[in-house]
Amino acid sequence: MNIGALEEHYKLELVPLYDREEAKSLFSLAAEQVLLLSPNKLMMQKDTEISFINEQKLLSILNDLQIGKPIQHILEEAHFYGLVFKVNEHVLIPRPETEELVDWIISVCSSQLTAKEFKILDIGTGSGCIPITLKKHLPNAGLSTLDVSSEAIAVAKQNAQRIGAEIDFITADVLTFQSKEKFDVIVSNPPYIRDLEKKEMHDNVLLHEPHLALFVNDDNPLIFYKAIADFAKTNLKSNGHLFFEINEYLGKETVEMLKDKEFIDIELRKDMQGKDRMIKAGI
């Protein structure tokens, strides 16, 4: 079978789960890893025959896709802000909206880094995509990151070592975590999806990504935001910043919560899709 025929096979077989363009993109990601071909070269070599071994590898990936397994988990990697991160079932797959949050933090902090010690705390490590990316782009900052999941911490440590980022890892529950350390920036992308929103989600998320990192009870959806905000009130330095990725449906409620806790200069931002997705606040 040649490349073009197998790409068409992907499109036909994945119709129940993905549209044709999504299926084409999934084939491109799979073929890039298996055949070591960039998307551009893939387009130019559609008549090239695939070896039996590589054909079987690509068909095996297709089988996993058909049962809803995310391509990032199949390939065990995800791209984020120009870096490649190892991912598995213990961590969330990095999302484009989180890249926008990281970009915002970098733009704010780049002008504030001085000779003094500048410290950033990320809460909710996951794959480590936020703290590792920040460390790569703000090398003079000290980065710490916290997660309740030891499995997630293990994945993030591997990513930090492979990418080359010095990070201080803390295994703890943010709902009870205390520290005397002061930070210039605290950032978090905590669990924020309410149970009532599960019906809107794709099965490849519901069945294959860690619910611990995704969901909160309908009756207290801001539980982690409140806890992190309380921690920030005590542990942010003067003129420090708190950054959140948020539930698109709870922007107003999150802003009001921060106002009630007397944060200042609160800014709610939309992502590229026009959804309320991130907040910056000061003390």
Coordinates of N, CA, C and O in Angstrom, one line a residue, residues 128-188:
G128 N 4.1 18.8 32.9 CA 5.1 19.7 33.1 C 5.2 20.8 32.0 O 6.2 21.6 32.0
C129 N 4.2 20.8 31.2 CA 4.3 21.7 30.0 C 4.4 23.2 30.4 O 5.2 24.0 29.8
I130 N 3.7 23.6 31.5 CA 3.7 25.0 31.9 C 5.1 25.4 32.5 O 5.8 26.3 32.0
P131 N 5.5 24.7 33.6 CA 6.8 25.1 34.2 C 8.0 24.9 33.4 O 8.9 25.8 33.4
I132 N 8.0 23.8 32.6 CA 9.2 23.6 31.7 C 9.3 24.6 30.6 O 10.4 25.2 30.4
T133 N 8.2 25.0 30.0 CA 8.2 26.0 29.0 C 8.6 27.3 29.5 O 9.4 28.1 28.9
L134 N 8.0 27.7 30.7 CA 8.4 28.9 31.3 C 9.9 29.0 31.6 O 10.6 30.0 31.4
K135 N 10.5 27.9 32.1 CA 11.9 27.8 32.4 C 12.7 28.0 31.2 O 13.8 28.7 31.2
K136 N 12.3 27.4 30.1 CA 13.1 27.5 28.9 C 13.1 28.9 28.3 O 14.1 29.4 27.7
H137 N 12.0 29.7 28.5 CA 11.9 31.0 28.0 C 12.2 32.1 29.0 O 12.4 33.3 28.7
L138 N 12.2 31.7 30.3 CA 12.6 32.6 31.4 C 13.7 32.0 32.2 O 13.5 31.6 33.4
P139 N 14.9 31.7 31.6 CA 15.9 30.9 32.3 C 16.4 31.4 33.6 O 16.9 30.7 34.4
N140 N 16.3 32.7 33.8 CA 16.8 33.3 35.1 C 15.8 33.1 36.2 O 16.1 33.5 37.4
A141 N 14.6 32.7 35.9 CA 13.5 32.5 37.0 C 13.7 31.1 37.6 O 14.1 30.1 37.0
G142 N 13.4 31.1 38.9 CA 13.4 29.8 39.6 C 12.0 29.2 39.5 O 11.0 29.9 39.8
L143 N 11.8 28.0 39.0 CA 10.5 27.4 38.8 C 10.3 26.2 39.7 O 11.1 25.3 39.9
S144 N 9.1 26.3 40.4 CA 8.6 25.2 41.2 C 7.3 24.8 40.7 O 6.5 25.6 40.2
T145 N 7.0 23.5 40.9 CA 5.7 23.0 40.4 C 5.1 21.9 41.4 O 5.9 21.2 42.0
L146 N 3.8 21.9 41.5 CA 3.2 21.0 42.5 C 2.1 20.2 41.9 O 1.3 20.7 41.0
D147 N 1.9 19.0 42.3 CA 0.8 18.1 41.8 C 0.5 17.1 42.9 O 1.5 16.6 43.6
V148 N -0.7 16.7 43.0 CA -1.1 15.7 44.0 C -0.8 14.3 43.5 O -0.7 13.3 44.2
S149 N -0.6 14.2 42.1 CA -0.4 12.9 41.5 C 1.1 12.6 41.4 O 1.8 13.2 40.6
S150 N 1.5 11.5 42.1 CA 2.9 11.1 41.9 C 3.2 10.6 40.5 O 4.4 10.7 40.0
E151 N 2.2 10.0 39.9 CA 2.4 9.5 38.5 C 2.7 10.7 37.5 O 3.5 10.6 36.7
A152 N 1.9 11.8 37.7 CA 2.1 13.0 36.9 C 3.5 13.6 37.2 O 4.2 14.0 36.2
I153 N 3.9 13.7 38.4 CA 5.2 14.2 38.8 C 6.3 13.4 38.1 O 7.3 13.9 37.6
A154 N 6.1 12.1 38.0 CA 7.1 11.2 37.4 C 7.3 11.5 35.9 O 8.4 11.6 35.4
V155 N 6.1 11.7 35.2 CA 6.1 12.1 33.8 C 6.8 13.4 33.6 O 7.6 13.6 32.7
A156 N 6.4 14.4 34.4 CA 7.0 15.8 34.3 C 8.5 15.8 34.6 O 9.2 16.5 33.9
K157 N 9.0 15.0 35.5 CA 10.4 14.9 35.8 C 11.1 14.4 34.5 O 12.2 14.9 34.2
Q158 N 10.6 13.4 33.9 CA 11.2 12.9 32.6 C 11.3 13.9 31.6 O 12.3 14.1 30.9
N159 N 10.2 14.7 31.5 CA 10.2 15.8 30.5 C 11.2 16.9 30.8 O 11.9 17.4 29.9
A160 N 11.3 17.2 32.1 CA 12.3 18.3 32.5 C 13.7 17.8 32.2 O 14.5 18.6 31.7
Q161 N 14.0 16.6 32.5 CA 15.3 16.0 32.2 C 15.6 16.0 30.7 O 16.7 16.4 30.3
R162 N 14.6 15.5 29.9 CA 14.9 15.4 28.5 C 15.0 16.7 27.8 O 15.8 16.9 26.9
I163 N 14.2 17.7 28.2 CA 14.2 19.0 27.6 C 15.3 19.9 28.1 O 15.8 20.7 27.4
G164 N 15.7 19.6 29.3 CA 16.8 20.4 29.9 C 16.2 21.6 30.7 O 16.6 22.7 30.3
A165 N 15.4 21.4 31.7 CA 14.9 22.4 32.5 C 15.0 22.1 34.0 O 14.5 21.0 34.4
E166 N 15.6 23.0 34.8 CA 15.8 22.7 36.2 C 14.5 23.2 36.9 O 14.2 24.4 37.0
I167 N 13.8 22.2 37.5 CA 12.5 22.5 38.1 C 12.5 21.8 39.5 O 13.0 20.7 39.7
D168 N 11.9 22.5 40.5 CA 11.7 22.0 41.8 C 10.3 21.3 41.9 O 9.3 22.0 41.7
F169 N 10.2 20.0 42.0 CA 9.0 19.3 42.0 C 8.5 19.0 43.4 O 9.2 18.6 44.3
I170 N 7.2 19.3 43.6 CA 6.6 19.1 45.0 C 5.3 18.2 44.8 O 4.4 18.5 44.0
T171 N 5.3 17.1 45.5 CA 4.1 16.3 45.5 C 3.2 16.6 46.7 O 3.6 16.4 47.9
A172 N 2.1 17.3 46.4 CA 1.2 17.7 47.5 C -0.2 18.1 47.0 O -0.4 18.2 45.8
D173 N -1.1 18.1 47.9 CA -2.5 18.5 47.5 C -2.7 20.0 47.8 O -2.5 20.5 48.9
V174 N -3.0 20.7 46.7 CA -3.1 22.2 46.9 C -4.2 22.6 47.9 O -4.1 23.7 48.4
L175 N -5.1 21.8 48.1 CA -6.2 22.1 49.1 C -5.7 22.2 50.5 O -6.3 22.8 51.4
T176 N -4.5 21.6 50.7 CA -4.0 21.6 52.1 C -2.5 22.1 52.1 O -2.0 22.2 53.2
F177 N -2.0 22.4 51.0 CA -0.5 22.7 50.9 C -0.3 24.1 51.5 O -1.0 25.0 51.4
Q178 N 0.8 24.1 52.3 CA 1.2 25.4 52.9 C 2.7 25.6 52.7 O 3.5 24.6 52.6
S179 N 3.2 26.8 52.6 CA 4.6 27.1 52.4 C 4.9 28.5 52.9 O 4.0 29.4 52.9
K180 N 6.1 28.7 53.4 CA 6.6 30.0 53.8 C 7.3 30.8 52.6 O 7.6 31.9 52.8
E181 N 7.4 30.1 51.5 CA 8.2 30.7 50.4 C 7.3 31.7 49.7 O 6.1 31.5 49.6
K182 N 7.9 32.7 49.2 CA 7.2 33.8 48.5 C 7.5 33.7 47.0 O 8.7 33.4 46.6
F183 N 6.5 34.0 46.1 CA 6.7 33.9 44.7 C 6.3 35.2 44.0 O 5.4 35.9 44.5
D184 N 6.9 35.4 42.9 CA 6.6 36.6 42.0 C 5.3 36.3 41.2 O 4.5 37.2 40.9
V185 N 5.2 35.0 40.8 CA 4.1 34.6 39.9 C 3.6 33.2 40.4 O 4.4 32.3 40.7
I186 N 2.3 33.1 40.5 CA 1.7 31.7 40.8 C 0.8 31.5 39.6 O 0.0 32.4 39.2
V187 N 0.9 30.3 39.0 CA 0.1 30.0 37.8 C -0.6 28.6 38.0 O 0.1 27.8 38.6
S188 N -1.8 28.5 37.5 CA -2.4 27.2 37.6 C -3.5 27.0 36.5 O -4.2 27.9 36.1

